[in-house]
Short mmCIF file of N, CA and C in Angstrom, two decimals:
data_model
loop_
_atom_site.label_atom_id
_atom_site.label_comp_id
_atom_site.label_asym_id
_atom_site.label_seq_id
_atom_site.Cartn_x
_atom_site.Cartn_y
_atom_site.Cartn_z
N MET A 667 5.88 -52.09 49.17
CA MET A 667 6.82 -53.15 49.57
C MET A 667 7.25 -52.55 51.13
N ASN A 668 7.37 -53.54 51.98
CA ASN A 668 7.97 -52.97 53.46
C ASN A 668 9.40 -52.89 53.33
N LYS A 669 10.02 -52.37 54.21
CA LYS A 669 11.43 -52.12 54.28
C LYS A 669 12.37 -53.64 54.36
N THR A 670 11.62 -54.67 55.03
CA THR A 670 12.35 -55.94 55.15
C THR A 670 12.47 -56.62 53.78
N ASP A 671 11.14 -56.39 53.03
CA ASP A 671 11.19 -56.90 51.74
C ASP A 671 12.10 -56.15 50.76
N LEU A 672 12.26 -54.78 51.03
CA LEU A 672 13.15 -53.90 50.08
C LEU A 672 14.51 -54.48 50.19
N ARG A 673 15.06 -54.57 51.68
CA ARG A 673 16.30 -54.96 51.92
C ARG A 673 16.72 -56.17 51.27
N ARG A 674 15.82 -57.26 51.36
CA ARG A 674 15.90 -58.55 50.81
C ARG A 674 16.21 -58.52 49.19
N GLN A 675 15.33 -57.66 48.60
CA GLN A 675 15.47 -57.29 47.09
C GLN A 675 16.64 -56.64 46.59
N TYR A 676 17.13 -55.59 47.41
CA TYR A 676 18.36 -55.03 47.05
C TYR A 676 19.42 -55.75 47.51
N ARG A 677 19.55 -56.52 48.52
CA ARG A 677 20.74 -57.42 48.70
C ARG A 677 20.92 -58.42 47.65
N ALA A 678 19.73 -59.02 47.54
CA ALA A 678 19.81 -60.15 46.15
C ALA A 678 20.38 -59.51 44.76
N ALA A 679 19.71 -58.07 44.35
CA ALA A 679 20.38 -57.41 43.33
C ALA A 679 21.56 -57.15 43.34
N ARG A 680 22.25 -56.66 44.44
CA ARG A 680 23.59 -56.34 44.64
C ARG A 680 24.52 -57.46 44.59
N LYS A 681 24.02 -58.66 45.27
CA LYS A 681 24.87 -59.97 45.19
C LYS A 681 24.81 -60.50 43.73
N ALA A 682 23.67 -60.33 42.97
CA ALA A 682 23.69 -61.11 41.58
C ALA A 682 24.52 -59.99 40.71
N PHE A 683 24.54 -58.80 40.85
CA PHE A 683 25.34 -57.86 40.06
C PHE A 683 26.77 -58.06 40.30
N VAL A 684 27.37 -58.14 41.49
CA VAL A 684 28.78 -58.44 41.52
C VAL A 684 29.09 -59.93 41.20
N ALA A 685 28.33 -60.87 41.71
CA ALA A 685 28.64 -62.04 40.98
C ALA A 685 28.74 -62.42 39.48
N ALA A 686 27.92 -61.39 38.78
CA ALA A 686 28.04 -61.50 37.27
C ALA A 686 29.31 -60.84 36.61
N LEU A 687 30.14 -60.09 37.51
CA LEU A 687 31.07 -59.30 36.95
C LEU A 687 32.21 -60.18 36.63
N PRO A 688 32.64 -59.76 35.15
CA PRO A 688 33.96 -60.70 35.01
C PRO A 688 35.10 -60.39 35.74
N LYS A 689 35.97 -61.20 35.73
CA LYS A 689 37.19 -61.02 36.66
C LYS A 689 37.68 -59.82 36.39
N GLY A 690 38.19 -59.13 37.54
CA GLY A 690 38.93 -57.74 37.33
C GLY A 690 37.81 -56.76 37.25
N GLU A 691 36.63 -56.86 36.75
CA GLU A 691 35.88 -55.64 36.48
C GLU A 691 35.56 -55.06 37.91
N ARG A 692 35.39 -55.76 38.84
CA ARG A 692 34.95 -55.08 40.07
C ARG A 692 35.97 -54.01 40.58
N GLU A 693 37.20 -54.46 40.33
CA GLU A 693 38.35 -53.48 40.82
C GLU A 693 38.07 -52.25 39.91
N THR A 694 38.05 -52.46 38.64
CA THR A 694 37.89 -51.33 37.54
C THR A 694 36.98 -50.38 38.07
N LEU A 695 35.72 -51.13 38.29
CA LEU A 695 34.60 -50.16 38.59
C LEU A 695 34.87 -49.34 39.87
N GLU A 696 35.34 -49.97 40.90
CA GLU A 696 35.70 -49.29 42.18
C GLU A 696 36.73 -48.21 41.94
N ARG A 697 37.66 -48.42 41.10
CA ARG A 697 38.51 -47.46 40.80
C ARG A 697 37.92 -46.22 40.08
N ASN A 698 36.93 -46.60 39.31
CA ASN A 698 36.20 -45.46 38.64
C ASN A 698 35.48 -44.76 39.69
N LEU A 699 35.04 -45.36 40.55
CA LEU A 699 34.12 -44.79 41.84
C LEU A 699 35.01 -43.72 42.37
N ALA A 700 36.32 -43.91 42.55
CA ALA A 700 37.22 -43.28 43.39
C ALA A 700 37.33 -41.73 42.37
N GLU A 701 37.62 -42.03 41.10
CA GLU A 701 37.58 -40.82 40.00
C GLU A 701 36.47 -39.92 40.19
N PHE A 702 35.26 -40.39 40.42
CA PHE A 702 34.13 -39.53 40.63
C PHE A 702 33.97 -38.80 41.97
N VAL A 703 34.57 -39.61 42.90
CA VAL A 703 34.54 -39.05 44.31
C VAL A 703 35.38 -38.08 44.60
N ALA A 704 36.63 -38.34 44.12
CA ALA A 704 37.64 -37.55 44.67
C ALA A 704 37.81 -35.95 44.36
N PRO A 705 37.10 -35.50 43.43
CA PRO A 705 37.08 -34.02 43.40
C PRO A 705 36.15 -33.29 44.43
N ALA A 706 35.24 -34.22 44.79
CA ALA A 706 34.41 -33.75 46.04
C ALA A 706 35.08 -33.54 47.28
N LEU A 707 36.39 -34.21 47.30
CA LEU A 707 37.11 -34.36 48.64
C LEU A 707 38.30 -33.60 48.88
N THR A 708 38.24 -32.46 48.12
CA THR A 708 39.61 -31.70 47.93
C THR A 708 39.98 -31.08 49.19
N LEU A 709 38.78 -30.57 50.02
CA LEU A 709 38.93 -29.78 51.11
C LEU A 709 38.83 -30.69 52.36
N VAL A 710 38.69 -31.95 52.25
CA VAL A 710 38.34 -32.99 53.46
C VAL A 710 39.49 -32.74 54.49
N HIS A 711 39.20 -32.68 55.81
CA HIS A 711 40.08 -32.61 56.94
C HIS A 711 40.07 -33.89 57.41
N MET A 712 38.87 -34.69 57.69
CA MET A 712 39.05 -36.10 58.04
C MET A 712 37.97 -36.86 57.45
N ALA A 713 38.02 -37.81 56.81
CA ALA A 713 36.85 -38.60 56.14
C ALA A 713 36.75 -39.94 57.01
N GLY A 714 35.33 -40.23 57.23
CA GLY A 714 34.94 -41.45 57.87
C GLY A 714 34.69 -42.30 56.63
N SER A 715 35.13 -43.52 56.75
CA SER A 715 35.07 -44.59 55.54
C SER A 715 34.48 -45.69 56.40
N TYR A 716 34.51 -46.91 55.62
CA TYR A 716 34.05 -48.35 56.20
C TYR A 716 34.81 -49.48 55.53
N ALA A 717 34.77 -50.34 56.17
CA ALA A 717 35.62 -51.63 55.52
C ALA A 717 34.40 -52.34 54.92
N ALA A 718 34.30 -52.55 53.51
CA ALA A 718 33.34 -53.06 52.92
C ALA A 718 33.11 -54.71 53.29
N VAL A 719 32.06 -55.04 53.17
CA VAL A 719 31.93 -56.68 53.61
C VAL A 719 31.06 -57.25 52.54
N GLY A 720 31.55 -58.48 52.00
CA GLY A 720 30.90 -59.09 50.84
C GLY A 720 30.78 -58.26 49.51
N ASP A 721 29.64 -58.11 49.03
CA ASP A 721 29.44 -57.23 47.64
C ASP A 721 29.18 -55.95 47.71
N GLU A 722 29.33 -55.27 49.22
CA GLU A 722 29.43 -53.81 49.33
C GLU A 722 30.34 -53.25 48.52
N ILE A 723 30.10 -52.12 47.78
CA ILE A 723 31.26 -51.35 47.09
C ILE A 723 32.11 -51.04 47.86
N ASP A 724 33.43 -51.24 47.49
CA ASP A 724 34.61 -50.93 48.44
C ASP A 724 35.18 -49.78 48.23
N PRO A 725 35.31 -48.78 49.32
CA PRO A 725 35.71 -47.35 49.34
C PRO A 725 37.43 -47.44 49.35
N MET A 726 38.17 -48.55 49.27
CA MET A 726 39.49 -48.51 49.46
C MET A 726 40.18 -47.83 48.42
N TRP A 727 39.72 -47.45 47.17
CA TRP A 727 40.55 -46.76 46.30
C TRP A 727 40.35 -45.14 46.42
N ILE A 728 39.10 -44.78 47.06
CA ILE A 728 38.88 -43.62 47.53
C ILE A 728 39.70 -43.15 48.63
N GLU A 729 39.99 -44.22 49.56
CA GLU A 729 40.78 -44.00 50.84
C GLU A 729 42.21 -43.71 50.59
N LYS A 730 42.81 -44.45 49.36
CA LYS A 730 44.10 -44.27 48.94
C LYS A 730 44.36 -42.84 48.44
N ARG A 731 43.28 -42.08 47.84
CA ARG A 731 43.26 -40.78 47.40
C ARG A 731 43.25 -39.65 48.43
N ILE A 732 42.80 -39.92 49.62
CA ILE A 732 42.45 -38.99 50.58
C ILE A 732 43.43 -38.92 51.64
N GLY A 733 43.50 -37.98 52.47
CA GLY A 733 44.57 -37.99 53.71
C GLY A 733 43.90 -38.88 54.94
N PRO A 734 44.12 -38.38 55.88
CA PRO A 734 43.79 -39.35 57.06
C PRO A 734 42.33 -39.58 56.99
N HIS A 735 41.94 -40.62 57.55
CA HIS A 735 40.65 -41.29 57.48
C HIS A 735 40.41 -42.21 58.73
N ALA A 736 39.20 -42.27 59.01
CA ALA A 736 38.57 -43.02 60.13
C ALA A 736 37.53 -44.13 59.69
N PHE A 737 37.43 -45.25 60.76
CA PHE A 737 36.85 -46.26 60.59
C PHE A 737 35.68 -46.30 61.57
N PRO A 738 34.41 -46.68 61.30
CA PRO A 738 33.67 -46.86 62.44
C PRO A 738 33.72 -48.11 63.33
N ARG A 739 33.40 -48.05 64.87
CA ARG A 739 33.50 -48.75 65.71
C ARG A 739 32.10 -48.72 66.42
N ILE A 740 31.39 -50.01 66.54
CA ILE A 740 30.12 -50.06 67.21
C ILE A 740 30.31 -50.03 68.67
N ALA A 741 29.71 -48.94 69.33
CA ALA A 741 29.75 -48.80 70.73
C ALA A 741 28.35 -48.61 71.32
N GLY A 742 27.84 -49.75 71.59
CA GLY A 742 26.49 -49.77 72.24
C GLY A 742 25.65 -49.60 70.94
N PRO A 743 24.80 -48.55 71.09
CA PRO A 743 23.78 -48.30 69.84
C PRO A 743 24.36 -47.36 69.00
N ASP A 744 25.60 -46.82 69.11
CA ASP A 744 26.10 -45.90 68.33
C ASP A 744 27.45 -46.26 67.56
N ILE A 745 27.81 -45.58 66.55
CA ILE A 745 29.15 -45.71 65.95
C ILE A 745 29.92 -44.41 66.46
N VAL A 746 31.13 -44.97 66.60
CA VAL A 746 32.17 -43.97 66.88
C VAL A 746 33.42 -43.93 65.85
N PHE A 747 33.63 -42.91 65.42
CA PHE A 747 34.75 -43.09 64.37
C PHE A 747 36.18 -42.96 65.04
N HIS A 748 37.19 -43.85 64.73
CA HIS A 748 38.49 -43.69 64.97
C HIS A 748 39.46 -43.77 63.87
N GLN A 749 40.49 -42.88 64.12
CA GLN A 749 41.37 -42.82 63.12
C GLN A 749 42.35 -43.96 63.23
N ALA A 750 42.51 -44.61 61.91
CA ALA A 750 43.32 -45.98 62.02
C ALA A 750 43.52 -46.33 60.66
N GLU A 751 44.54 -47.26 60.56
CA GLU A 751 45.12 -47.73 59.11
C GLU A 751 44.38 -49.06 59.21
N TRP A 752 44.29 -49.48 57.89
CA TRP A 752 43.63 -50.81 57.60
C TRP A 752 44.37 -51.91 58.29
N SER A 753 45.73 -51.91 58.66
CA SER A 753 46.40 -53.03 59.30
C SER A 753 45.86 -52.95 60.64
N GLU A 754 45.28 -52.00 61.18
CA GLU A 754 44.87 -52.12 62.71
C GLU A 754 43.40 -52.68 62.81
N LEU A 755 42.78 -52.96 61.81
CA LEU A 755 41.33 -53.21 61.87
C LEU A 755 41.31 -54.76 62.21
N LYS A 756 40.42 -55.10 63.05
CA LYS A 756 40.09 -56.53 63.59
C LYS A 756 38.64 -56.75 63.59
N PRO A 757 38.45 -57.87 63.33
CA PRO A 757 36.77 -58.32 63.30
C PRO A 757 36.11 -57.87 64.61
N GLY A 758 34.90 -57.21 64.50
CA GLY A 758 34.27 -56.59 65.59
C GLY A 758 32.90 -56.95 65.44
N PHE A 759 31.99 -56.14 65.81
CA PHE A 759 30.51 -56.30 65.85
C PHE A 759 30.07 -57.06 64.50
N GLN A 760 29.33 -58.18 64.38
CA GLN A 760 29.08 -58.93 63.31
C GLN A 760 30.12 -59.24 62.27
N ASN A 761 31.43 -59.50 62.96
CA ASN A 761 32.48 -59.68 62.21
C ASN A 761 33.05 -58.72 61.36
N ILE A 762 32.53 -57.46 61.36
CA ILE A 762 33.01 -56.59 60.51
C ILE A 762 34.16 -55.70 61.04
N PRO A 763 35.27 -55.52 60.15
CA PRO A 763 36.44 -54.94 60.47
C PRO A 763 36.29 -53.63 61.26
N GLU A 764 36.95 -53.51 62.23
CA GLU A 764 36.71 -52.09 62.90
C GLU A 764 38.13 -51.57 63.78
N PRO A 765 38.15 -50.42 64.11
CA PRO A 765 39.54 -50.34 64.51
C PRO A 765 39.39 -50.42 66.09
N PRO A 766 40.78 -50.43 66.73
CA PRO A 766 40.69 -50.71 68.21
C PRO A 766 40.11 -49.62 68.92
N ALA A 767 39.72 -49.77 70.01
CA ALA A 767 38.87 -48.95 70.93
C ALA A 767 39.99 -47.71 71.49
N THR A 768 41.26 -48.18 71.33
CA THR A 768 42.29 -47.25 71.68
C THR A 768 42.85 -46.32 70.61
N ALA A 769 42.29 -46.54 69.51
CA ALA A 769 42.82 -45.65 68.52
C ALA A 769 42.09 -44.15 68.58
N PRO A 770 42.66 -43.17 68.12
CA PRO A 770 42.04 -41.73 68.44
C PRO A 770 40.70 -41.42 67.87
N VAL A 771 39.66 -41.12 68.90
CA VAL A 771 38.48 -40.72 68.13
C VAL A 771 38.33 -39.37 67.49
N VAL A 772 37.76 -39.51 66.23
CA VAL A 772 37.52 -38.26 65.45
C VAL A 772 36.33 -38.02 65.18
N HIS A 773 36.17 -36.82 64.46
CA HIS A 773 34.66 -36.45 63.92
C HIS A 773 34.81 -35.88 62.36
N PRO A 774 34.70 -36.98 61.53
CA PRO A 774 34.95 -36.72 60.24
C PRO A 774 33.94 -35.52 59.77
N ASP A 775 34.56 -34.73 58.78
CA ASP A 775 33.72 -33.86 58.04
C ASP A 775 33.15 -34.38 56.68
N VAL A 776 33.58 -35.47 56.37
CA VAL A 776 33.01 -36.32 55.15
C VAL A 776 32.84 -37.67 55.64
N LEU A 777 31.59 -38.15 55.13
CA LEU A 777 31.36 -39.64 55.54
C LEU A 777 30.86 -40.48 54.18
N LEU A 778 31.80 -41.44 54.07
CA LEU A 778 31.32 -42.55 52.95
C LEU A 778 30.49 -43.48 53.49
N VAL A 779 29.39 -43.67 53.03
CA VAL A 779 28.36 -44.54 53.68
C VAL A 779 28.04 -45.65 52.88
N PRO A 780 27.90 -46.79 53.47
CA PRO A 780 27.46 -47.95 52.77
C PRO A 780 26.09 -48.03 52.66
N LEU A 781 25.44 -48.82 51.84
CA LEU A 781 24.03 -48.94 51.82
C LEU A 781 23.47 -50.04 51.08
N LEU A 782 22.08 -50.21 51.21
CA LEU A 782 21.46 -51.33 50.45
C LEU A 782 20.86 -50.67 49.11
N ALA A 783 20.16 -49.55 49.40
CA ALA A 783 19.50 -48.83 48.29
C ALA A 783 19.47 -47.32 48.73
N VAL A 784 19.35 -46.64 47.66
CA VAL A 784 19.21 -45.09 47.69
C VAL A 784 18.41 -44.44 46.66
N THR A 785 17.56 -43.44 46.74
CA THR A 785 17.09 -42.71 45.86
C THR A 785 18.15 -41.47 45.53
N LEU A 786 17.64 -41.02 44.19
CA LEU A 786 18.54 -39.95 43.82
C LEU A 786 18.38 -38.65 44.52
N SER A 787 17.36 -38.53 45.48
CA SER A 787 17.21 -37.30 46.40
C SER A 787 18.02 -37.67 47.56
N GLY A 788 18.73 -38.94 47.64
CA GLY A 788 19.47 -39.09 49.01
C GLY A 788 18.81 -39.76 50.10
N MET A 789 17.66 -40.41 50.09
CA MET A 789 17.06 -41.28 50.95
C MET A 789 17.80 -42.60 50.90
N ARG A 790 18.37 -43.10 51.93
CA ARG A 790 19.09 -44.22 51.98
C ARG A 790 18.34 -45.41 52.69
N LEU A 791 18.39 -46.59 52.24
CA LEU A 791 18.00 -47.69 52.86
C LEU A 791 19.23 -48.52 53.53
N GLY A 792 19.55 -48.72 54.67
CA GLY A 792 20.62 -49.44 55.31
C GLY A 792 20.16 -50.84 55.86
N GLN A 793 21.11 -51.17 56.73
CA GLN A 793 20.76 -52.58 57.39
C GLN A 793 19.56 -52.70 58.13
N GLY A 794 19.18 -51.70 58.81
CA GLY A 794 17.91 -51.52 59.50
C GLY A 794 18.12 -51.26 60.99
N ARG A 795 19.32 -51.03 61.61
CA ARG A 795 19.57 -50.77 62.74
C ARG A 795 19.90 -49.36 63.25
N GLY A 796 20.01 -48.21 62.20
CA GLY A 796 19.89 -46.92 62.28
C GLY A 796 21.39 -46.46 62.92
N TYR A 797 22.52 -47.27 62.64
CA TYR A 797 23.52 -46.88 63.15
C TYR A 797 24.01 -45.53 62.49
N TYR A 798 24.15 -45.76 61.14
CA TYR A 798 24.55 -44.53 60.20
C TYR A 798 23.78 -43.26 60.37
N ASP A 799 22.60 -43.39 60.44
CA ASP A 799 21.44 -42.30 60.65
C ASP A 799 21.88 -41.70 62.04
N ARG A 800 22.11 -42.28 63.14
CA ARG A 800 22.40 -41.77 64.37
C ARG A 800 23.70 -41.11 64.41
N ALA A 801 24.74 -41.79 63.79
CA ALA A 801 26.12 -41.25 63.58
C ALA A 801 26.20 -39.93 62.63
N LEU A 802 25.41 -39.88 61.69
CA LEU A 802 25.32 -38.79 60.71
C LEU A 802 24.58 -37.48 61.51
N ALA A 803 23.47 -37.86 62.25
CA ALA A 803 22.69 -36.81 62.96
C ALA A 803 23.71 -36.37 64.13
N ALA A 804 24.41 -37.00 64.66
CA ALA A 804 25.42 -36.71 65.88
C ALA A 804 26.48 -36.01 65.39
N LEU A 805 26.98 -36.20 64.12
CA LEU A 805 28.12 -35.47 63.34
C LEU A 805 27.74 -33.94 62.99
N ARG A 806 26.51 -33.94 62.28
CA ARG A 806 25.92 -32.94 61.78
C ARG A 806 25.53 -31.89 63.17
N ARG A 807 25.38 -32.31 64.22
CA ARG A 807 25.13 -31.44 65.25
C ARG A 807 26.33 -30.83 65.76
N ARG A 808 27.43 -31.28 65.50
CA ARG A 808 28.83 -30.92 65.74
C ARG A 808 29.47 -29.85 64.84
N GLN A 809 29.11 -30.14 63.54
CA GLN A 809 29.86 -29.58 62.45
C GLN A 809 29.11 -29.93 61.08
N PRO A 810 29.32 -28.90 60.10
CA PRO A 810 28.98 -29.38 58.66
C PRO A 810 29.64 -30.83 58.32
N VAL A 811 28.83 -31.82 57.83
CA VAL A 811 29.28 -33.09 57.25
C VAL A 811 28.77 -33.41 55.85
N LEU A 812 29.57 -33.74 55.00
CA LEU A 812 29.26 -34.12 53.75
C LEU A 812 29.01 -35.82 53.74
N ALA A 813 27.78 -36.15 53.44
CA ALA A 813 27.53 -37.61 53.43
C ALA A 813 27.46 -38.09 52.11
N ILE A 814 28.43 -38.92 51.53
CA ILE A 814 28.31 -39.51 50.29
C ILE A 814 28.05 -40.94 50.40
N GLY A 815 26.85 -41.44 49.85
CA GLY A 815 26.51 -42.87 49.64
C GLY A 815 27.18 -43.38 48.51
N LEU A 816 27.76 -44.74 48.83
CA LEU A 816 28.27 -45.59 47.60
C LEU A 816 27.76 -46.62 47.32
N ALA A 817 27.31 -46.75 46.12
CA ALA A 817 26.49 -47.78 45.62
C ALA A 817 26.83 -48.27 44.04
N TRP A 818 26.37 -49.47 43.81
CA TRP A 818 26.45 -49.94 42.47
C TRP A 818 25.03 -49.26 41.99
N GLU A 819 25.06 -49.28 40.50
CA GLU A 819 23.79 -48.70 40.01
C GLU A 819 22.65 -49.53 40.25
N CYS A 820 22.94 -50.90 40.46
CA CYS A 820 21.64 -51.51 40.93
C CYS A 820 20.89 -51.26 42.20
N GLN A 821 21.59 -50.34 42.91
CA GLN A 821 21.05 -50.20 44.22
C GLN A 821 20.31 -48.68 44.20
N ILE A 822 20.23 -48.12 43.00
CA ILE A 822 19.50 -46.83 42.72
C ILE A 822 17.93 -47.28 43.05
N ALA A 823 17.14 -46.73 43.79
CA ALA A 823 15.71 -47.08 43.93
C ALA A 823 15.05 -46.05 43.38
N PRO A 824 13.97 -46.21 42.51
CA PRO A 824 12.98 -45.04 42.28
C PRO A 824 12.35 -44.34 43.55
N ALA A 825 12.24 -44.89 44.71
CA ALA A 825 11.59 -44.36 45.81
C ALA A 825 11.61 -45.13 46.88
N LEU A 826 11.84 -44.65 48.11
CA LEU A 826 11.88 -45.48 49.27
C LEU A 826 11.09 -44.52 50.52
N VAL A 827 10.47 -45.27 51.39
CA VAL A 827 9.77 -44.63 52.40
C VAL A 827 10.68 -44.14 53.45
N ALA A 828 10.62 -42.71 53.80
CA ALA A 828 11.48 -42.25 54.80
C ALA A 828 10.92 -42.04 56.19
N GLU A 829 11.65 -42.52 56.97
CA GLU A 829 11.29 -42.43 58.43
C GLU A 829 11.74 -41.02 59.10
N PRO A 830 10.99 -40.41 60.27
CA PRO A 830 11.53 -39.15 60.68
C PRO A 830 12.88 -38.99 60.98
N TRP A 831 13.65 -40.19 61.36
CA TRP A 831 14.95 -40.38 61.94
C TRP A 831 15.75 -40.38 60.62
N ASP A 832 15.40 -40.84 59.60
CA ASP A 832 16.21 -41.09 58.47
C ASP A 832 17.19 -39.94 58.08
N MET A 833 18.39 -40.03 58.00
CA MET A 833 19.19 -39.05 57.58
C MET A 833 19.51 -38.85 56.14
N PRO A 834 19.43 -37.97 55.32
CA PRO A 834 19.28 -37.95 53.93
C PRO A 834 21.01 -38.00 53.61
N LEU A 835 21.32 -38.28 52.53
CA LEU A 835 22.73 -38.25 52.12
C LEU A 835 22.96 -37.00 51.18
N ASP A 836 24.07 -36.52 51.09
CA ASP A 836 24.27 -35.27 50.31
C ASP A 836 24.50 -35.62 48.80
N MET A 837 25.19 -36.61 48.87
CA MET A 837 25.65 -37.27 47.29
C MET A 837 25.68 -38.60 47.14
N ILE A 838 25.62 -39.07 46.06
CA ILE A 838 25.51 -40.55 45.77
C ILE A 838 26.51 -40.71 44.62
N ALA A 839 27.61 -41.79 44.95
CA ALA A 839 28.46 -41.91 44.08
C ALA A 839 28.31 -43.43 43.61
N THR A 840 28.46 -43.72 42.33
CA THR A 840 28.52 -44.99 41.79
C THR A 840 29.82 -44.97 40.66
N PRO A 841 30.10 -46.13 40.13
CA PRO A 841 31.13 -46.17 39.35
C PRO A 841 30.95 -45.41 37.98
N GLN A 842 29.53 -45.21 37.81
CA GLN A 842 29.25 -44.31 36.33
C GLN A 842 28.92 -42.69 36.69
N ARG A 843 28.71 -42.48 38.11
CA ARG A 843 28.48 -41.03 38.24
C ARG A 843 28.59 -40.57 39.75
N LEU A 844 28.35 -39.27 39.74
CA LEU A 844 28.24 -38.50 41.01
C LEU A 844 27.07 -37.75 41.10
N VAL A 845 26.12 -38.07 41.88
CA VAL A 845 24.95 -37.27 41.96
C VAL A 845 24.87 -36.40 43.40
N ASP A 846 24.55 -34.97 43.02
CA ASP A 846 24.45 -34.10 44.04
C ASP A 846 22.84 -34.12 44.47
N CYS A 847 22.68 -34.94 45.55
CA CYS A 847 21.16 -35.10 46.01
C CYS A 847 20.69 -33.56 46.60
N ARG A 848 21.59 -32.86 46.91
CA ARG A 848 20.86 -31.66 47.63
C ARG A 848 20.13 -30.76 46.45
N LYS A 849 20.42 -30.89 45.36
CA LYS A 849 19.79 -30.28 44.19
C LYS A 849 18.38 -30.68 43.98
N SER A 850 18.01 -31.76 44.62
CA SER A 850 16.65 -32.31 44.21
C SER A 850 15.81 -32.16 45.48
N ARG A 851 16.42 -31.65 46.40
CA ARG A 851 15.59 -31.39 47.67
C ARG A 851 15.11 -29.82 47.80
#
């Protein structure tokens, strides 16, 4: 199956999963996710997070447990991370909430990464424009960065085709578990 079809398949699975959750269950699951991720973030200096859109798993409960964090802002073909509060975010590229360009630019040492699908070895299928792959590659050239993909269990794929530019994730967090992908590589 090609990547376009895989994206369609995993978007539909994610949408169906979230739509089927009983009232209040989504928040419970996202709080559980924070419980799994928090121990991995004890030494974080600056975390890069994201503003979830639609049925993406929301990192909000993780953000509440960590210190300073940054949000991505699209700058041409790249993502730049700016330290900001939720109240500062405004609709930006494709109406995704992003920080103002005047917010301080930072270089996260932990990156919470949205995704459509992911394997247990950390290969990620994103939206298809490569923003997070380029951002992660640039951050890793500067310093060590722990990349944690956030997913619902229905987004775990048995296999995905990896391109040479795809940046592997170090960990995957779901509301049910935290997987250290580095152990399987």
